Amino acid sequence: MTRIVIGQYYPSNSVIHRLDPRIKLLGIMFYITALFFVTNFIGYGVAAVFLLVMVKIAKVPLLFLFRGLRTILFILCFAVILNLFMTPGENVIFAVGFLRLTMEGVYMAGQMAARLVLLITGSSILTLTTSPIQLTDGVEALLKPLKIIKVPAHDIAIMMTIALRNIPTLAEEMDKIMKAQKARGADLDTGGLIKRAKSLLPILIPLFVSAFKRADELATAMEARCYRGDMGRTRMKVMKIAKPDILALAVLAIYGTLLFLTRLL
Amino acid sequence: MIKTENLYFAYPSEGASHDVLKGLDISIAQGEFVAVLGHNGSGKSTLARQLNALLTPTKGTIWINGKDTKSLDHLWEIRQTMGMVFQNPDNQLVATVVEEDVAFGPENLGVPPDEIRKRVDETLKTVGMEAFALSAPHNLSGGQKQRVAIAGVLAMHPDCIVLDEPTAMLDPSGRHEVLNTIARLNKEGITIILITHFMEEAVLADRVIVMHEGEVVLDDIPKKVFSQVDTMKGYTLSVPPVTDLAHTLRRAGLNLGDSIMTVDEFIEDETVRKLLPKKTNQFAAVSPAKTVPFTQESTPAIEIKNLSHIYSPDSVFEMRALEDISLTIHQGEMVALIGHTGSGKSTLIQHLNGLLHPTSGHVFIEGEDIQSDKSKLKSIRQKVGLVFQYPEHQLFEASVYNDVAFGPSKMNLTPEEIDTHVKEALATVGLGEEYYQKSPFELSGGQKRRVAIAGVLAMRPKILILDEPAAGLDPKGRDEILSQIKHMHETLGITVILVSHSMDDAARLTDRIIVLNKGKLLYDDTPAKVFGQAQNLQSIGLDIPQISKLAARLGEINPAITSDIFSMDELAARILDLVGKGGLVS
C-alpha cells in the first residue's frame, strides 16, 4: 500500500527533460567545474541567473530545488561560520577574545556559501529532470570509452537498473517482515542501542535470505532470456544527439565564456 | 519439436545417486498444449529447466528442433526458441519500466532497435498490457506482472513457452487473466507447456503428463488421465471436483460417463439427463439450512464497531481501504474472510492486533478496546496470533526450536514455561523432536510454513488469524495444513479466522463466511447462503466452488437440488437420494 518514490525525478515534458542524458551529465560536470573558477560575486551572479533560467525552462517548482539544500544545511552553516571567523585579514569589524570577524572573512564566507548552494541546486536539476533509467543509460554510455582500462561499464549499468527495480519490492518486503515479527511480540522501538541493534536481527536475517533467493531466481530468469552481458546486445532506445542537444552545448559554451569574462572584472 | 530420449538428471550437489529425472522419453509436437502435473519434488520444475538448457542431462539427450541442448553452439538459439515464465512475478522482471523489460530479451538477442520497438508494442498488445507500457512493475498486480513476463518472452519470438507454475502466487482474477492469455497464444500456434498444481488449469490442455518421483506415470488426453481417479489420488494429486463426483456416483452404481471434467459435461451426460427429469419436486423446500451452533456468551472474542481505515489521508494517494465495518466473532468460532486482492482483507486483520489503527471506529478483543491503552498492545498481540501470507519468510533463527521460542521469550515466562510452549506448538503442527535442532532453512516448503505457524501458536493465542495459509503449496501440502488448522480449532478450542481466496477451502472448513468487497462488508452468512449468490460473487471477481456451480445448474433441471450445496459428498448424497426415491436406477 505504500508508494515509494525513488530519486527525486519530477516528471514533465520540458526541453531539459528531453535532452540526451549524456549531454546533461556532461553539462552538469562542466557547470560544477566552472564554478570553481569563479573569483568574484559577479561570476556567482551570472551562475545564479543561468541556474534560474534553466529551472524556468525545466518547469520544475523552485521549492523542489531547495529541498536538496536541507540535507547539507549543517555543512553549509559550519563552512560559513568557520570562514567568517578563521579568515586572517586586516579590516577587523569586531573582535571578542580570539574570535576576529574581518571583512575578508565575510567575503570568503559569502563566496563559500554561494558556491555550495549553486553546486547542490545545480546538480539537483539533473536528478529532477532525468529519470533513473535514463541516468543509468547515460552513465553506461559515458563510461564506455573507459572499457579500454577495464571499467565494466555495462555491468555497472545493469547493477544500477536491478537495484532500482528491487528497491520498492524489498521495501515492501521489509514492511511485511517487520509487521510479522511485531505480531510475534518483537519490540523494535524501545531499549538501549545494543538492544535495538539486536532486535533488528529478526528483520535483517529474513530480508537477506529473501534477497539472496530473489537474486538467484532473477539470475536464472535473465539467463533464460538469453542474457550474456553486453555481448552482441542492442538497445531498443538508441540515444541520439538531436538539435536541442547541440543547442544545449552552445548555451553551455556561451555560459562558460561569460563566466570566464567575469574573472577579468 | 521437443524430444527427450532416456533423460536422466541428478543435481551435482546431491550426488549422482539422487536422480531427479529417471529416463524420460517425451516428445511434444509444435502447437501442442501440454500440462505437466505432479506433487512437489516430482521433477516437474527440473524438467522445465532442462527444456531450455538452464540445466543439461547427466545421461540421455534432449533435442529442441533437432538440436542437442548439450551442445553449446545452439545454446542461445534454444533459449530463444523455448521461452520460460517462472512462478514469482517479482523475481523475473528486470527493468524499472514495463516496456524496457519487454525489450530486455530482444536486446540480448541483438535485434535492431526499430524491430525491438515493433515487437514490444505488438506483444504488449497481445497480452493486453499496452496501456501500462510506461508503468513501473512494482505498481502492477500479480496477474499484470505475469502478463508482462509473458510479453517479455513473446518478444523473443519463441516457438514454445514453458510456464513453471505461473499462477501459483496469483488471486483468482489474476489466474484467469494469465490462463486466457496462454490459451490465446496456443491458438496462434505457440506450443505451451504448463506446469501446474491446479487441476482446473490442466483440463484446458490437449494433453496431460503426470510425473511422480522423476518418472512419467501418465501421459494422455485430460479426459483419460482424470478418469483414473484412484490412480491420481495415489500420486497425491486431486482431480477436478466434478470428476470426483461423477466417480463417486459411478461407484454407487450410476451409469455415468467416465470422462466428465467440467460442469457442462456433467449436465450433458446422458445418464444425468435421464435420471433427473425436469419436474417440480416436493424436496424443493428442504434446504439444509445449517444452524450456527453458537450460544451467545457474555463477551464475544472480537467485536468490530464502525471500523473505517483510510491510507495516507488528505494526500494524493488517499485510499479508503475499509468503510464502516461492524461485525462480531464469538469465542470458539471458525470463520472465513473472503475477498479479492484489494478488498481490504489484509487491512482488516491488521486492525485486530493493533498493527494498524482505525481512522475511525473501534475494535474490541474480549470486550477490551485495543486502542484505549497502548501499554496493553503487547498482551493483545499475544492474545491475537496473526500468521501472515507466506509466513516462512519470517523465519530467522539457526534452529527450528529457537525460532518458535522467539514469541514466548518475549512474554516474561520462565525457561521451563517457554520450553513447554515451544514443544506443544511444534507437536500441534506435527513436527517431532527430530526437527528441534534442524535449521528452518533446510526444511521443505510445507514444513517451513508449519514451523512459522508454530511460532505464533507458541504464544498460546486465543484467537488465530491466518492469511492464505495454503497459498503456493501443492495439493498434498494444502490438505495437510488445512486439516491441521481444523484440528487445532477443534482440540484447542481457539477462535480461528481464515483469510482466503479459495471458496472451496472456506466452504470445507468453516460454518460462516464473511465477504468483503471494496472495503465494505458484502455478506456475512453460512456458506450455503453465500454461495447462493453465485452471480454476485463472480461479478466481484470471486469464484464459487465448482460443486456449487454444478448444483446451481442441476437445480435448473430439478429444483430438488438447491444451489446452496457446496460439498461433493452432500451433492452425491442428494443425487443418490433423488434417484432412489424416483426409482430410476439404471
XYZ file of C-alpha atoms in Angstrom, chain B residues 206-480:
275
model
C -4.706 -31.059 -25.035
C -2.520 -33.435 -23.154
C -1.599 -34.086 -19.533
C 1.688 -35.540 -18.365
C 1.733 -36.729 -14.760
C 5.120 -37.026 -13.097
C 5.897 -38.986 -9.959
C 9.330 -39.488 -8.422
C 11.100 -38.361 -11.589
C 9.173 -40.588 -13.954
C 6.285 -40.046 -16.319
C 3.466 -42.177 -14.951
C 0.558 -40.964 -17.082
C 0.617 -39.248 -20.459
C -2.683 -38.870 -22.253
C -5.534 -36.512 -23.081
C -7.036 -34.911 -19.941
C -10.213 -36.997 -20.084
C -8.283 -40.249 -19.984
C -5.952 -39.027 -17.236
C -8.643 -37.689 -14.956
C -10.865 -40.715 -15.394
C -8.269 -42.635 -13.365
C -9.400 -41.005 -10.147
C -7.900 -43.568 -7.778
C -4.556 -43.656 -9.586
C -4.333 -39.848 -9.419
C -5.117 -39.859 -5.702
C -2.400 -42.465 -5.301
C 0.062 -39.886 -6.618
C -1.319 -37.427 -4.026
C -2.920 -35.410 -6.799
C -6.524 -34.356 -6.876
C -8.931 -34.434 -9.787
C -11.474 -31.715 -10.621
C -14.342 -31.888 -8.086
C -16.913 -32.648 -10.793
C -14.833 -35.591 -11.983
C -14.603 -36.774 -8.404
C -18.389 -36.526 -8.038
C -19.002 -38.474 -11.222
C -16.587 -41.100 -9.962
C -18.415 -41.382 -6.641
C -21.768 -41.705 -8.372
C -20.371 -44.309 -10.704
C -19.160 -46.336 -7.797
C -22.622 -46.075 -6.262
C -23.957 -47.814 -9.351
C -24.988 -44.954 -11.621
C -24.012 -45.332 -15.223
C -22.211 -42.025 -15.759
C -19.643 -41.437 -18.483
C -16.067 -41.784 -17.270
C -14.661 -38.653 -18.861
C -16.554 -35.862 -17.139
C -14.327 -32.908 -16.273
C -16.491 -29.811 -16.440
C -19.895 -28.677 -15.220
C -21.185 -28.628 -18.804
C -20.105 -32.168 -19.458
C -21.821 -33.330 -16.301
C -25.086 -31.629 -17.207
C -24.974 -33.021 -20.726
C -24.222 -36.570 -19.631
C -26.971 -38.867 -20.924
C -27.443 -40.719 -17.664
C -27.759 -37.452 -15.750
C -30.357 -36.234 -18.255
C -32.316 -39.454 -17.838
C -32.014 -39.573 -14.064
C -33.032 -36.059 -13.358
C -36.042 -35.293 -15.481
C -37.326 -31.793 -15.220
C -40.089 -31.727 -12.681
C -41.197 -29.731 -9.768
C -40.333 -31.592 -6.689
C -41.582 -31.605 -3.168
C -37.998 -31.577 -1.979
C -37.609 -28.046 -3.173
C -38.380 -26.656 0.222
C -35.930 -28.890 2.041
C -32.891 -26.747 2.138
C -30.363 -27.863 4.703
C -30.150 -24.549 6.477
C -27.224 -25.020 8.800
C -27.759 -23.668 12.212
C -24.829 -21.868 13.693
C -24.210 -23.810 16.897
C -23.015 -20.881 18.940
C -24.729 -19.749 22.044
C -24.176 -16.098 22.629
C -21.717 -15.976 25.506
C -21.163 -12.879 27.561
C -18.127 -11.427 25.770
C -17.510 -12.105 22.096
C -13.934 -12.846 21.032
C -13.851 -9.973 18.588
C -16.208 -7.092 18.201
C -15.665 -4.537 15.467
C -17.735 -1.381 15.548
C -17.997 1.031 12.615
C -14.399 0.491 11.645
C -13.013 2.648 8.820
C -9.458 2.947 7.613
C -8.014 5.454 5.160
C -4.427 5.177 3.907
C -2.465 8.441 3.504
C -5.454 10.660 4.313
C -5.528 14.148 2.757
C -2.863 13.336 0.183
C -2.931 12.421 -3.500
C -2.548 8.776 -2.513
C -5.570 8.801 -0.207
C -7.293 5.437 -0.291
C -10.327 4.254 1.574
C -9.422 0.699 2.497
C -12.247 -0.038 4.936
C -15.593 1.620 5.301
C -17.845 1.292 8.300
C -17.287 -2.383 9.096
C -19.183 -3.823 12.041
C -19.097 -7.462 12.983
C -18.906 -9.828 15.905
C -16.987 -13.080 16.123
C -17.777 -15.370 19.017
C -15.390 -17.390 21.088
C -14.560 -20.746 19.560
C -15.925 -19.845 16.146
C -14.133 -20.639 12.901
C -14.914 -18.138 10.181
C -13.608 -17.468 6.703
C -12.836 -13.954 5.488
C -13.005 -13.719 1.741
C -12.424 -11.043 -0.857
C -10.265 -10.459 -3.894
C -6.939 -8.601 -3.739
C -7.530 -5.033 -2.622
C -10.857 -5.768 -0.939
C -9.496 -4.725 2.445
C -8.996 -8.188 3.997
C -5.376 -7.601 4.953
C -6.135 -4.145 6.297
C -8.948 -5.558 8.417
C -6.919 -8.318 10.053
C -4.065 -5.950 10.853
C -6.505 -3.947 12.961
C -7.291 -6.968 15.085
C -3.913 -6.985 16.802
C -3.144 -3.300 16.652
C -0.648 -3.288 13.775
C -2.884 -0.699 12.152
C -5.010 1.862 13.932
C -8.559 2.692 12.907
C -9.142 6.030 11.204
C -12.493 5.832 12.955
C -14.390 3.141 14.843
C -13.359 0.621 17.480
C -12.033 -2.889 17.812
C -12.769 -4.857 20.979
C -10.878 -8.032 21.823
C -12.700 -9.962 24.548
C -14.538 -6.819 25.437
C -11.483 -4.583 25.634
C -10.975 -1.639 23.289
C -7.468 -2.198 21.957
C -6.921 1.496 21.344
C -7.725 2.551 24.881
C -4.400 1.623 26.439
C -1.221 1.464 24.351
C 0.657 -0.452 27.042
C -1.716 -3.373 26.576
C -0.767 -3.769 22.926
C 1.761 -6.438 23.781
C -0.781 -8.585 25.573
C -3.270 -8.042 22.739
C -0.715 -9.271 20.226
C -0.139 -12.334 22.370
C -3.877 -12.981 22.574
C -4.448 -12.482 18.855
C -1.973 -14.544 16.837
C -1.555 -13.328 13.285
C 0.003 -15.600 10.671
C 0.822 -13.614 7.552
C 0.834 -14.853 3.981
C 3.971 -16.903 3.223
C 4.889 -16.859 6.936
C 8.011 -18.939 6.258
C 9.610 -15.701 5.033
C 9.855 -14.505 8.622
C 11.964 -17.429 9.911
C 15.377 -16.272 11.061
C 16.838 -18.433 13.803
C 19.505 -21.092 13.415
C 17.215 -23.853 14.682
C 13.524 -24.647 14.486
C 13.305 -24.706 18.268
C 14.815 -21.250 18.736
C 12.662 -19.731 16.048
C 9.473 -20.993 17.640
C 10.775 -19.777 21.020
C 11.081 -16.186 19.758
C 7.482 -15.251 20.589
C 7.254 -16.925 24.020
C 10.640 -15.481 25.063
C 9.118 -12.007 24.823
C 6.320 -12.936 27.229
C 8.103 -12.895 30.634
C 7.900 -16.652 31.056
C 10.270 -18.942 32.933
C 12.583 -21.039 30.726
C 10.551 -24.140 31.638
C 7.330 -22.476 30.535
C 8.921 -21.373 27.276
C 10.062 -24.937 26.731
C 6.554 -26.372 27.161
C 5.051 -23.675 24.939
C 7.524 -24.456 22.155
C 7.223 -28.223 22.394
C 3.443 -28.156 22.430
C 3.256 -25.790 19.486
C 5.575 -27.947 17.396
C 3.638 -31.061 18.371
C 0.400 -29.375 17.288
C 1.750 -28.785 13.787
C 3.072 -32.324 13.658
C 6.808 -31.674 13.933
C 8.526 -34.028 16.338
C 11.723 -33.820 18.359
C 13.907 -34.751 15.393
C 13.202 -31.308 13.943
C 14.105 -29.209 17.020
C 17.740 -28.635 16.144
C 17.373 -28.533 12.360
C 17.844 -25.272 10.531
C 14.467 -23.986 9.350
C 16.069 -23.150 6.005
C 16.746 -26.782 5.116
C 13.127 -27.903 5.502
C 10.596 -28.330 2.692
C 8.157 -25.528 1.856
C 5.260 -27.097 3.745
C 7.416 -27.851 6.806
C 8.786 -24.301 6.910
C 5.277 -22.989 6.904
C 4.322 -25.255 9.777
C 7.306 -24.008 11.794
C 6.164 -20.436 11.175
C 2.632 -21.249 12.291
C 4.041 -22.973 15.388
C 5.947 -19.747 16.085
C 2.626 -17.982 16.500
C 0.881 -20.882 18.271
C 3.662 -20.977 20.865
C 2.362 -17.684 22.212
C -0.881 -19.549 23.024
C -3.189 -17.108 21.308
C -6.898 -17.318 21.972
C -7.637 -16.050 18.517
C -5.681 -17.235 15.493
C -5.817 -15.357 12.203
C -4.258 -16.992 9.155
C -3.796 -15.105 5.888
C -3.867 -17.595 2.980
C -2.188 -20.370 4.958
C -2.217 -22.772 1.992
C -1.057 -20.381 -0.740
C 1.577 -21.768 -3.099
C 1.575 -25.312 -1.673
C 0.893 -28.441 -3.694
C -2.416 -30.305 -3.145
C -0.911 -32.583 -0.513
C 0.650 -29.673 1.390
C -2.633 -27.770 1.197
C -4.617 -30.617 2.674
C -2.116 -31.136 5.487
